[in-house]
Coordinates of N, CA and C in Angstrom, one line a residue:
X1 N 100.9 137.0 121.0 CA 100.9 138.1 120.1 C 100.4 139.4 120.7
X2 N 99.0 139.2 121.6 CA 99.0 140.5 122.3 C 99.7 140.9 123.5
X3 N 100.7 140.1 123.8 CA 101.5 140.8 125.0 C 103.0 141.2 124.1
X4 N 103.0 141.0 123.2 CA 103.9 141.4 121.8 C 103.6 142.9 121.5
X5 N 102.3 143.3 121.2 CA 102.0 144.2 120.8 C 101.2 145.2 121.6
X6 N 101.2 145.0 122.8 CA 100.9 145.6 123.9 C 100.9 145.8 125.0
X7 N 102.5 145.1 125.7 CA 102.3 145.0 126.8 C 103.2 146.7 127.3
X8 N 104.1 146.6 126.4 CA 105.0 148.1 126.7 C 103.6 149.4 126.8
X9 N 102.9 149.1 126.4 CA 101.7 150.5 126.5 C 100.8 150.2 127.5
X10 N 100.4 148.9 128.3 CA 99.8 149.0 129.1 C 100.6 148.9 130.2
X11 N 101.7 148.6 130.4 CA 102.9 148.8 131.5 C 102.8 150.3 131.9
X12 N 102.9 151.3 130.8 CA 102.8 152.6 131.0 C 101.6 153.0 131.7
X13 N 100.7 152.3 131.1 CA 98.9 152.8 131.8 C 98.9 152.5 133.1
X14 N 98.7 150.8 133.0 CA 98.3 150.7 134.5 C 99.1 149.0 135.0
X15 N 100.1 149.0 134.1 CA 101.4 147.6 134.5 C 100.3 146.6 134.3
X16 N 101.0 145.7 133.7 CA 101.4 144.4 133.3 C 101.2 143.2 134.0
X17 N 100.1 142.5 134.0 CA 99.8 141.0 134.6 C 99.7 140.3 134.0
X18 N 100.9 139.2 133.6 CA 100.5 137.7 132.6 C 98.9 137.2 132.7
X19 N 98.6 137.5 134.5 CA 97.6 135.8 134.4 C 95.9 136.6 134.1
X20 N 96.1 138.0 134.6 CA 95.1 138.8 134.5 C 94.9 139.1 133.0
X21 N 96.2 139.2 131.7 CA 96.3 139.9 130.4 C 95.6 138.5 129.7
X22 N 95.9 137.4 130.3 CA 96.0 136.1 129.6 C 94.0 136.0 129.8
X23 N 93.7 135.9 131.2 CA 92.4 135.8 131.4 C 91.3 136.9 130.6
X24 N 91.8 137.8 130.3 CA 90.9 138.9 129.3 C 91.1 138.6 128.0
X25 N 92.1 138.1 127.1 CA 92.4 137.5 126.2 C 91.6 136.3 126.3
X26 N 91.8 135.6 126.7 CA 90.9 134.4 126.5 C 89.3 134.6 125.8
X27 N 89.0 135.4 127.2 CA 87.7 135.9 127.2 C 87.2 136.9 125.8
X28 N 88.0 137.7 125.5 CA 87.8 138.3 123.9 C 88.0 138.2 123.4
X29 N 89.1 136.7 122.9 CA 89.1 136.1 121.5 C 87.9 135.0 121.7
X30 N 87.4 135.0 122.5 CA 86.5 134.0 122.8 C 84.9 134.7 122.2
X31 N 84.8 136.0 122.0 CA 83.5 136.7 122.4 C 83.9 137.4 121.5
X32 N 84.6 137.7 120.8 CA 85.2 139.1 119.7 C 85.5 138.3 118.4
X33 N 85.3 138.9 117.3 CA 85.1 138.9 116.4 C 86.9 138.8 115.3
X34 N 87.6 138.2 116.2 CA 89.2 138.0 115.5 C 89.8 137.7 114.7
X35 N 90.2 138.1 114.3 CA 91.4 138.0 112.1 C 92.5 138.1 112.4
X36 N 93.1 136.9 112.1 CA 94.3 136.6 112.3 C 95.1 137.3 111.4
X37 N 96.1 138.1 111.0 CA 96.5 138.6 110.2 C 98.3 137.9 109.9
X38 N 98.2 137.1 108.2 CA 99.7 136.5 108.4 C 100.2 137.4 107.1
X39 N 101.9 137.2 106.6 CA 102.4 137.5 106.3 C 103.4 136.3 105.8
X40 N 103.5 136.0 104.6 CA 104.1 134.8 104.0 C 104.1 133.5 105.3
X41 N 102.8 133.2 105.5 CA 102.1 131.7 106.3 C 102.7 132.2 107.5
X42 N 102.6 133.6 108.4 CA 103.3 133.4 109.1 C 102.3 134.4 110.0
X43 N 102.2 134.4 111.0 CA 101.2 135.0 111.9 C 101.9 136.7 112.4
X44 N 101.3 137.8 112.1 CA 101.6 138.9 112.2 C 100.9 139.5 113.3
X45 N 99.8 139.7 113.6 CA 99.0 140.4 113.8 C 97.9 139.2 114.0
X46 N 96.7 140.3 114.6 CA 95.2 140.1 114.4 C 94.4 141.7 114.2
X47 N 93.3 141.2 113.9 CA 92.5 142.5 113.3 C 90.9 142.4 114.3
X48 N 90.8 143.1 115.0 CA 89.5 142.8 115.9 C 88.5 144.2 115.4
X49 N 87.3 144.1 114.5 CA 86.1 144.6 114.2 C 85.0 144.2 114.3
X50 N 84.1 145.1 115.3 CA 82.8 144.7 115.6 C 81.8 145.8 114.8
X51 N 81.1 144.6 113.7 CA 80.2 145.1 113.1 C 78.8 145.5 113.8
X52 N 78.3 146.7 113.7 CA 77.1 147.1 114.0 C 76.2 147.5 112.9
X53 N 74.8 147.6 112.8 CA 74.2 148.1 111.8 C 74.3 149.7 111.3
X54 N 74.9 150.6 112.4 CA 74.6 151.9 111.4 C 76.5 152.1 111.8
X55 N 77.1 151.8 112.3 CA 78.6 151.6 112.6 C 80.1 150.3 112.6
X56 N 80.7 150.3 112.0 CA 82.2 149.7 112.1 C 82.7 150.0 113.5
X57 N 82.7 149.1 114.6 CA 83.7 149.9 115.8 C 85.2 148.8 115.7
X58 N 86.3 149.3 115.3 CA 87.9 148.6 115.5 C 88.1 148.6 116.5
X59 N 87.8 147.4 117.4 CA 88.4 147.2 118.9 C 89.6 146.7 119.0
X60 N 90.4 146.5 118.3 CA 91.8 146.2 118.4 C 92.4 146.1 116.9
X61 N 93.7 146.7 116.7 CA 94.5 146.4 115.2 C 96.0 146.5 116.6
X62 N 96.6 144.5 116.0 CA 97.4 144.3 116.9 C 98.7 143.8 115.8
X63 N 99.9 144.6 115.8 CA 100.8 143.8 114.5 C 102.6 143.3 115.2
X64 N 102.8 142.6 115.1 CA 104.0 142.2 116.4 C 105.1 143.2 116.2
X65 N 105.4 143.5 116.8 CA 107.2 144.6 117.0 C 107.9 144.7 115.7
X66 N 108.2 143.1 115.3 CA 109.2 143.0 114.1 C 108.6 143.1 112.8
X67 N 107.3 143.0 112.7 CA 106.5 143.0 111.9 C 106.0 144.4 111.1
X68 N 105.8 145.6 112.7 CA 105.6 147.2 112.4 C 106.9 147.7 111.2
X69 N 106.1 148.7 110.7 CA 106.8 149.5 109.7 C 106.8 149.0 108.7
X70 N 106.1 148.1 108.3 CA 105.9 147.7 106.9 C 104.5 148.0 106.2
X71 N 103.7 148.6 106.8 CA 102.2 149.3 106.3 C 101.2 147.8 106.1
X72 N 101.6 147.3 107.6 CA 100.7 146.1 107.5 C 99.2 146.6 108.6
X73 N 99.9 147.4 109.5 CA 98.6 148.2 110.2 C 97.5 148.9 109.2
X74 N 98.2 150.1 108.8 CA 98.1 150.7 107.8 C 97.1 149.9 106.8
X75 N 97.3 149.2 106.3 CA 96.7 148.2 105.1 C 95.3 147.6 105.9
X76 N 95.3 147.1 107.3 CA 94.3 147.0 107.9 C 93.1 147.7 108.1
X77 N 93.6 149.4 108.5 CA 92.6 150.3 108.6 C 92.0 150.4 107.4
X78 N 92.6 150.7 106.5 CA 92.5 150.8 105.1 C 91.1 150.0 104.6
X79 N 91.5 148.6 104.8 CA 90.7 147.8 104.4 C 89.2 147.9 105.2
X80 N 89.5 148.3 106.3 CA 87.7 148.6 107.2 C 87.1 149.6 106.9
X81 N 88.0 150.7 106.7 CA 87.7 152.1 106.1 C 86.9 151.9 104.6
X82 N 87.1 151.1 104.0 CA 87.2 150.8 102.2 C 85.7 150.0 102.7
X83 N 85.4 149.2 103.5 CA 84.7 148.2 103.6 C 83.3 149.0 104.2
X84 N 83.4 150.1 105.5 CA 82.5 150.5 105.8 C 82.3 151.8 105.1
X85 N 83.2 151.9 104.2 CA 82.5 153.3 103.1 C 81.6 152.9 101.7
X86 N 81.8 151.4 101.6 CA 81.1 150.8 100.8 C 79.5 150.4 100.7
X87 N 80.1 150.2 102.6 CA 78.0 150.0 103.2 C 77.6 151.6 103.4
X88 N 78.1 152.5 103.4 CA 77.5 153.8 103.6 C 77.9 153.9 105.3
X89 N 78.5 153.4 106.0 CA 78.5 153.6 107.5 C 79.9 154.1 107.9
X90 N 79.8 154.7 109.1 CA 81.4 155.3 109.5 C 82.1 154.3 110.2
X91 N 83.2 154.3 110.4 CA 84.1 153.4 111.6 C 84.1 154.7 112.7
X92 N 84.2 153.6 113.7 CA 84.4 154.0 115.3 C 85.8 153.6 115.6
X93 N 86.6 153.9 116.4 CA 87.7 153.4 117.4 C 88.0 154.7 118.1
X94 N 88.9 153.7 119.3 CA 89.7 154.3 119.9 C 90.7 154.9 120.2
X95 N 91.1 155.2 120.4 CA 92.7 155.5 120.2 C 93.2 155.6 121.8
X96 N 94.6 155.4 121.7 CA 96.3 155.9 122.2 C 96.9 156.2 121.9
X97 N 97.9 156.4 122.5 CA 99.0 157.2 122.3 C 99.8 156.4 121.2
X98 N 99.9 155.6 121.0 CA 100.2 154.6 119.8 C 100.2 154.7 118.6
X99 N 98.8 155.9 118.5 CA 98.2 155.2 116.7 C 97.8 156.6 116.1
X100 N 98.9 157.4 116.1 CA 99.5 158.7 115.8 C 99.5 158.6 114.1
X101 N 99.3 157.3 113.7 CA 99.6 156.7 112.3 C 98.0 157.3 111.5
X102 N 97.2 157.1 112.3 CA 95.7 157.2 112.0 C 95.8 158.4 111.2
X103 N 95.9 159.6 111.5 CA 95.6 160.9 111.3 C 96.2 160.8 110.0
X104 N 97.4 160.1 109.6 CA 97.7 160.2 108.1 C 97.1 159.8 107.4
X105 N 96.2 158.7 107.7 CA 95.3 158.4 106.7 C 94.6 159.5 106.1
X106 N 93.4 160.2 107.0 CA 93.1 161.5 106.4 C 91.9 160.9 107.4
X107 N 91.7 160.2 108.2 CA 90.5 159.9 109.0 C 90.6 161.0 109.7
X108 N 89.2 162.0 110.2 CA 88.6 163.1 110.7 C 88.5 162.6 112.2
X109 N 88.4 163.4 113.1 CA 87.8 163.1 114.2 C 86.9 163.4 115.2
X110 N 86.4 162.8 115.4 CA 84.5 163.5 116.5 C 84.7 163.7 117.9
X111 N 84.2 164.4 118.5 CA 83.6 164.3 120.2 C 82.9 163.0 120.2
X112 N 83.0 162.6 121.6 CA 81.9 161.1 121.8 C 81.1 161.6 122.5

């Protein structure tokens, strides 16, 4: 699922190693906080959010090729955004070049 959903963008950064992508994978579904995300019993995505006490940080929203363009990303942020505006705290993430989608939400953004 994550060489589905991200290998074409890290090809561009800095290329593509099965045994190296596989070995970091292991290691942060192992140590990270992962949500499988399905779609009629059927595995789409995962949703990686690391809870902090005064912050939400999204370390990964991953949704497979065939799967994009149906506001299943979309519905994800949503839901963390909904969840840490409930506790009073902001979300954190990252970004690339990828997630140009964000800003329609209406999410603001800060200097780090």
């Amino acid at each position: 699922m994550r060489r589905a959903g991200f290998r074409t963008y890290v090809e561009e950064i800095s290329g593509w190693d099965d045994a190296e992508q596989r070995t970091s994978a292991d290691r942060e579904f192992d140590e990270l906080p992962i949500a499988i995300v399905e779609e009629d019993g059927r595995s789409v995505g995962y949703l990686c959010v690391v809870h902090k006490d005064e912050y939400d940080f999204i370390d990964e929203i991953a949704v497979l090729p065939e799967a994009q363009g149906r506001g299943i990303g979309t519905q994800l942020l949503r839901d963390v955004l909904r969840s840490a505006q409930q506790r009073g705290i902001p979300v954190r993430l990252s970004l690339d070049p990828w997630t140009g989608w964000v800003g329609d939400l209406g999410c603001g953004f800060g200097g780090v």
